[in-house]
C-alpha cells in the first residue's frame, strides 16, 4: 500500500521569506521612515496627553506649584541684573536693560529646559518603553510640548515686563509667533538628538549642565555679543554670531524692544539663519533618533 505524500505549502522558502510573504517582521525592528512618521501622527493624542500629564505633575509638591515656572526665570533675571547690570555696569550701556535681559533669559531658558529633559527622555522612561509598543520619538517630542506649554505662561510675563519698562505695543510683536515656531522645531530636533545620545552615554546628563552654562554665556543673554566681539577677526565674530540661541534671542529683542544694540547680521539675515537652524536641527535630530529606534530599552 502506497504511503500518502505530505506536500509542504512552501517547501523551498526560508523562514525570513515566509515572514515577508505574510507581512511579519522581527520584534523591535525599525520601521520605514514614512511608516514611522505615520505612527507618530497616529499617536499624537498620546504625545499631547503625556505632555499635559508631565506639566501637571511638575512641581505639584511645591507650595507655589506651577508658579515656579515663572518665578524661576524671574529670579534668574534678578540675580543676573544684580551681577551684570549693577555690579559690572552693563545696564548703563544698553537701553532698557531689564527687558533686554529678560528676553535673553526667557528665550534661552526654553531651549535649555528642552535639552535637559530631552537628554533623559529615554533613560527615565525605560519601564514604559519595555512594557508598551509605541514610537519612541513620542517621549522627546512630549518633553518639547511640555516646555512649550510652560513657555507660553512665561511669555505672558515677559510681555508684561516689556510694557512696564516703557516699551509700546507694536505690530512687530506678532513676529514672535513664527519665531517661537522655528525655535520649537529647533528645540524638538535637539531633544531627539540628545535623547538618543543620552540613551547611549549614561553620563551625558551629568555633563549637560556644564554644556548649557557655557552655551548661556556665549549667547549674549546679559550683554551685547556684537560689542564684545568688536576687536575679533571678522571670521571669528561671524562664527560666534551664527550661534542659534543668539539668533533666536536677538530676533525676540528686535520684536519686543524698540531700541536694541546693533546686531552683526541684518534682521532678514537673522531670520534666514533661524530658519536654517530649525530645518537642519529638526530634520537631523529626527533622522538620527529614528535610526536608533530598535535600540531603545534594550541592554
Short mmCIF file of C-alpha atoms in Angstrom, two decimals:
data_model
loop_
_atom_site.label_atom_id
_atom_site.label_comp_id
_atom_site.label_asym_id
_atom_site.label_seq_id
_atom_site.Cartn_x
_atom_site.Cartn_y
_atom_site.Cartn_z
CA UNK A 1 0.00 0.00 0.00
CA UNK A 2 1.48 3.32 -1.06
CA UNK A 3 2.19 5.91 1.64
CA UNK A 4 0.48 9.27 1.42
CA UNK A 5 2.80 12.08 0.42
CA UNK A 6 2.50 15.27 2.54
CA UNK A 7 3.25 18.34 0.49
CA UNK A 8 4.52 21.41 2.40
CA UNK A 9 2.81 24.63 1.27
CA UNK A 10 6.12 26.49 0.86
CA UNK A 11 8.82 23.81 0.59
CA UNK A 12 11.60 26.00 -0.81
CA UNK A 13 11.14 29.17 1.25
CA UNK A 14 13.33 30.20 4.17
CA UNK A 15 11.69 31.46 7.41
CA UNK A 16 12.64 35.06 6.57
CA UNK A 17 10.93 34.74 3.18
CA UNK A 18 7.81 33.26 4.76
CA UNK A 19 7.68 36.14 7.25
CA UNK A 20 8.00 38.66 4.43
CA UNK A 21 5.18 36.98 2.48
CA UNK A 22 2.82 37.32 5.42
CA UNK A 23 3.85 40.87 6.43
CA UNK A 24 5.72 39.78 9.55
CA UNK A 25 8.95 41.29 10.84
CA UNK A 26 11.24 40.90 13.81
CA UNK A 27 10.00 42.33 17.12
CA UNK A 28 11.50 45.74 17.77
CA UNK A 29 12.65 46.14 14.17
CA UNK A 30 12.96 49.73 12.93
CA UNK A 31 10.03 50.77 10.72
CA UNK A 32 10.49 52.71 7.50
CA UNK A 33 10.69 56.49 7.72
CA UNK A 34 7.25 57.14 6.21
CA UNK A 35 5.67 54.47 8.37
CA UNK A 36 7.37 55.96 11.43
CA UNK A 37 6.01 59.43 10.68
CA UNK A 38 2.51 57.97 10.20
CA UNK A 39 2.74 56.11 13.52
CA UNK A 40 3.77 59.31 15.30
CA UNK A 41 0.75 61.08 13.84
CA UNK A 42 -1.46 58.19 14.97
CA UNK A 43 -0.05 58.58 18.49
CA UNK A 44 -0.45 62.39 18.55
CA UNK A 45 -3.16 62.22 21.22
CA UNK A 46 -0.89 60.10 23.43
CA UNK A 47 2.00 62.55 22.95
CA UNK A 48 -0.14 65.53 23.94
CA UNK A 49 -1.76 63.72 26.88
CA UNK A 50 1.66 62.60 28.15
CA UNK A 51 2.97 66.16 27.83
CA UNK A 52 -0.04 67.52 29.74
CA UNK A 53 0.43 64.93 32.47
CA UNK A 54 4.11 65.85 32.84
CA UNK A 55 3.21 69.53 33.00
CA UNK A 56 0.62 68.97 35.74
CA UNK A 57 2.89 66.64 37.71
CA UNK A 58 5.84 69.04 37.65
CA UNK A 59 6.29 70.90 40.94
CA UNK A 60 2.98 69.62 42.35
CA UNK A 61 4.65 69.02 45.72
CA UNK A 62 5.99 72.60 45.91
CA UNK A 63 3.87 75.07 47.85
CA UNK A 64 3.73 77.55 44.95
CA UNK A 65 3.31 74.75 42.39
CA UNK A 66 3.20 75.84 38.75
CA UNK A 67 4.12 79.43 39.66
CA UNK A 68 7.74 78.30 39.82
CA UNK A 69 7.75 78.02 36.03
CA UNK A 70 7.50 81.81 36.00
CA UNK A 71 9.31 82.57 39.26
CA UNK A 72 12.46 80.65 38.26
CA UNK A 73 13.34 82.79 35.20
CA UNK A 74 12.34 85.94 37.09
CA UNK A 75 14.67 85.00 39.95
CA UNK A 76 17.46 84.29 37.47
CA UNK A 77 16.82 87.66 35.84
CA UNK A 78 17.08 89.40 39.23
CA UNK A 79 20.39 87.67 40.00
CA UNK A 80 21.90 88.41 36.58
CA UNK A 81 20.67 92.01 36.74
CA UNK A 82 22.45 92.47 40.09
CA UNK A 83 25.70 90.96 38.80
CA UNK A 84 25.85 92.23 35.22
CA UNK A 85 23.56 95.25 35.34
CA UNK A 86 24.57 96.79 38.67
CA UNK A 87 28.00 95.43 39.66
CA UNK A 88 29.51 95.23 36.15
CA UNK A 89 27.56 98.24 34.86
CA UNK A 90 26.14 96.65 31.69
CA UNK A 91 22.80 98.39 32.25
CA UNK A 92 24.38 101.80 31.59
CA UNK A 93 25.47 100.70 28.10
CA UNK A 94 22.21 99.04 26.98
CA UNK A 95 18.92 100.90 26.82
CA UNK A 96 16.07 99.19 28.75
CA UNK A 97 18.43 96.58 30.11
CA UNK A 98 15.69 94.91 32.19
CA UNK A 99 13.65 93.98 29.09
CA UNK A 100 16.85 93.15 27.19
CA UNK A 101 17.96 90.76 29.93
CA UNK A 102 14.55 89.13 30.43
CA UNK A 103 14.22 88.43 26.69
CA UNK A 104 17.50 86.57 26.77
CA UNK A 105 16.71 84.57 29.89
CA UNK A 106 13.20 83.53 28.88
CA UNK A 107 14.12 82.55 25.29
CA UNK A 108 17.30 80.71 26.26
CA UNK A 109 15.60 79.04 29.22
CA UNK A 110 13.07 77.37 26.91
CA UNK A 111 15.61 75.54 24.74
CA UNK A 112 17.83 74.85 27.74
CA UNK A 113 14.95 73.12 29.57
CA UNK A 114 14.08 71.09 26.46
CA UNK A 115 17.70 69.98 26.09
CA UNK A 116 17.99 68.94 29.75
CA UNK A 117 14.72 66.99 29.73
CA UNK A 118 15.40 65.51 26.29
CA UNK A 119 18.71 64.05 27.46
CA UNK A 120 16.88 61.76 29.91
CA UNK A 121 13.68 61.26 27.87
CA UNK A 122 14.61 57.63 27.15
CA UNK A 123 16.55 56.64 30.26
CA UNK A 124 13.89 57.96 32.65
CA UNK A 125 11.10 56.01 30.90
CA UNK A 126 12.69 52.59 30.41
CA UNK A 127 9.91 50.70 32.21
CA UNK A 128 7.28 52.15 29.89
CA UNK A 129 9.45 51.54 26.81
CA UNK A 130 9.94 47.88 27.73
CA UNK A 131 6.27 47.33 28.57
CA UNK A 132 4.49 49.16 25.73
CA UNK A 133 4.83 49.38 21.96
CA UNK A 134 4.78 52.96 20.63
CA UNK A 135 7.10 55.18 18.55
CA UNK A 136 9.88 56.17 20.95
CA UNK A 137 10.13 59.66 19.46
CA UNK A 138 6.89 60.34 21.34
CA UNK A 139 8.95 60.83 24.52
CA UNK A 140 11.35 63.63 23.46
CA UNK A 141 8.54 65.27 21.48
CA UNK A 142 6.27 65.26 24.54
CA UNK A 143 9.11 66.86 26.51
CA UNK A 144 9.24 69.66 23.94
CA UNK A 145 5.48 70.19 24.16
CA UNK A 146 5.63 70.30 27.97
CA UNK A 147 8.28 73.01 27.91
CA UNK A 148 6.40 74.92 25.21
CA UNK A 149 3.30 74.99 27.42
CA UNK A 150 5.39 76.44 30.23
CA UNK A 151 6.95 78.94 27.83
CA UNK A 152 3.54 80.36 26.95
CA UNK A 153 2.97 81.38 30.57
CA UNK A 154 6.48 82.82 30.71
CA UNK A 155 5.91 84.85 27.53
CA UNK A 156 2.85 86.48 29.08
CA UNK A 157 5.05 87.58 31.97
CA UNK A 158 7.77 88.74 29.58
CA UNK A 159 5.32 90.92 27.64
CA UNK A 160 4.11 92.40 30.91
CA UNK A 161 7.72 93.23 31.85
CA UNK A 162 8.31 94.83 28.44
CA UNK A 163 5.20 97.01 28.88
CA UNK A 164 6.10 98.01 32.44
CA UNK A 165 9.59 99.05 31.37
CA UNK A 166 8.12 101.51 28.85
CA UNK A 167 8.01 99.66 25.54
CA UNK A 168 4.91 100.48 23.44
CA UNK A 169 2.83 97.70 21.85
CA UNK A 170 3.53 97.35 18.13
CA UNK A 171 2.85 95.03 15.21
CA UNK A 172 6.41 93.66 15.39
CA UNK A 173 5.31 91.68 18.45
CA UNK A 174 3.42 89.35 16.09
CA UNK A 175 6.76 88.10 14.72
CA UNK A 176 7.14 86.21 17.99
CA UNK A 177 4.69 83.63 16.59
CA UNK A 178 6.91 82.41 13.69
CA UNK A 179 9.99 82.92 15.87
CA UNK A 180 8.72 80.58 18.60
CA UNK A 181 7.64 78.09 15.93
CA UNK A 182 11.17 77.99 14.50
CA UNK A 183 12.68 77.75 17.97
CA UNK A 184 10.32 74.89 18.85
CA UNK A 185 11.29 72.95 15.71
CA UNK A 186 14.95 73.52 16.58
CA UNK A 187 14.42 72.52 20.22
CA UNK A 188 12.43 69.43 19.26
CA UNK A 189 15.21 68.27 16.95
CA UNK A 190 17.76 68.93 19.68
CA UNK A 191 15.68 66.91 22.17
CA UNK A 192 15.54 63.97 19.73
CA UNK A 193 19.29 64.10 19.15
CA UNK A 194 20.12 64.32 22.86
CA UNK A 195 17.59 61.60 23.74
CA UNK A 196 19.47 59.06 21.63
CA UNK A 197 22.86 60.28 22.82
CA UNK A 198 21.62 60.15 26.43
CA UNK A 199 20.47 56.55 25.97
CA UNK A 200 23.94 55.60 24.70
CA UNK A 201 26.04 57.76 27.05
CA UNK A 202 24.57 57.46 30.53
CA UNK A 203 26.85 60.15 31.99
CA UNK A 204 25.69 62.74 29.45
CA UNK A 205 23.11 64.07 31.92
CA UNK A 206 25.98 64.93 34.28
CA UNK A 207 27.81 66.81 31.54
CA UNK A 208 24.84 68.76 30.16
CA UNK A 209 24.70 71.42 32.94
CA UNK A 210 28.25 72.49 32.06
CA UNK A 211 27.48 72.48 28.32
CA UNK A 212 24.31 74.54 28.82
CA UNK A 213 26.06 77.01 31.12
CA UNK A 214 28.79 77.57 28.52
CA UNK A 215 26.12 77.99 25.84
CA UNK A 216 24.34 80.52 28.08
CA UNK A 217 27.43 82.68 28.48
CA UNK A 218 28.13 82.52 24.74
CA UNK A 219 24.61 83.53 23.68
CA UNK A 220 24.60 87.20 24.65
CA UNK A 221 21.91 86.74 27.26
CA UNK A 222 23.13 89.52 29.54
CA UNK A 223 25.48 91.50 27.28
CA UNK A 224 25.81 92.58 23.66
CA UNK A 225 27.91 90.00 21.82
CA UNK A 226 28.37 92.44 18.91
CA UNK A 227 30.09 94.93 21.22
CA UNK A 228 32.11 92.20 22.93
CA UNK A 229 33.47 90.87 19.60
CA UNK A 230 34.39 94.22 18.03
CA UNK A 231 38.11 93.53 18.34
CA UNK A 232 37.87 89.96 16.98
CA UNK A 233 38.69 88.94 13.40
CA UNK A 234 35.64 89.07 11.13
CA UNK A 235 35.51 85.30 10.63
CA UNK A 236 35.59 84.62 14.38
CA UNK A 237 32.89 87.21 15.10
CA UNK A 238 30.69 85.81 12.31
CA UNK A 239 31.10 82.27 13.64
CA UNK A 240 30.04 83.33 17.14
CA UNK A 241 27.02 85.17 15.75
CA UNK A 242 25.81 82.02 13.99
CA UNK A 243 25.02 80.58 17.43
CA UNK A 244 21.34 79.58 17.04
CA UNK A 245 20.35 80.71 20.53
CA UNK A 246 21.90 84.12 19.98
CA UNK A 247 19.87 84.45 16.75
CA UNK A 248 16.59 83.48 18.45
CA UNK A 249 17.28 85.87 21.34
CA UNK A 250 18.22 88.77 19.05
CA UNK A 251 15.06 88.30 16.97
CA UNK A 252 12.93 88.30 20.13
CA UNK A 253 14.58 91.54 21.22
CA UNK A 254 14.02 93.08 17.79
CA UNK A 255 10.33 92.20 18.13
CA UNK A 256 9.76 93.42 21.69
CA UNK A 257 12.21 96.27 22.24
CA UNK A 258 12.22 99.49 20.24
CA UNK A 259 15.94 100.27 20.59
CA UNK A 260 18.50 97.48 20.74
CA UNK A 261 22.29 97.39 20.27
CA UNK A 262 23.44 96.96 16.67
CA UNK A 263 23.49 93.34 15.50
CA UNK A 264 26.19 91.63 13.45
CA UNK A 265 23.60 90.47 10.88
CA UNK A 266 20.63 92.28 9.42
CA UNK A 267 17.18 91.26 10.65
CA UNK A 268 16.40 89.47 7.37
CA UNK A 269 19.68 87.58 7.59
CA UNK A 270 18.91 86.53 11.16
CA UNK A 271 15.54 85.17 10.03
CA UNK A 272 17.29 83.14 7.34
CA UNK A 273 19.79 81.77 9.87
CA UNK A 274 16.98 80.92 12.32
CA UNK A 275 15.02 79.07 9.60
CA UNK A 276 18.17 77.25 8.53
CA UNK A 277 18.96 76.10 12.08
CA UNK A 278 15.36 74.95 12.59
CA UNK A 279 15.36 72.96 9.36
CA UNK A 280 18.78 71.37 9.89
CA UNK A 281 18.35 70.50 13.57
CA UNK A 282 14.73 69.40 13.19
CA UNK A 283 15.49 67.05 10.28
CA UNK A 284 18.88 65.81 11.54
CA UNK A 285 17.60 65.19 15.07
CA UNK A 286 14.57 63.29 13.84
CA UNK A 287 16.56 61.11 11.41
CA UNK A 288 19.27 60.40 13.99
CA UNK A 289 16.70 59.35 16.58
CA UNK A 290 14.73 57.23 14.08
CA UNK A 291 17.84 55.29 13.08
CA UNK A 292 18.22 54.14 16.70
CA UNK A 293 14.56 53.19 17.21
CA UNK A 294 15.28 49.47 17.77
CA UNK A 295 17.99 50.22 20.38
CA UNK A 296 15.86 51.95 22.99
CA UNK A 297 15.04 49.94 26.09
CA UNK A 298 17.48 47.15 25.33
CA UNK A 299 20.57 46.16 27.29
#
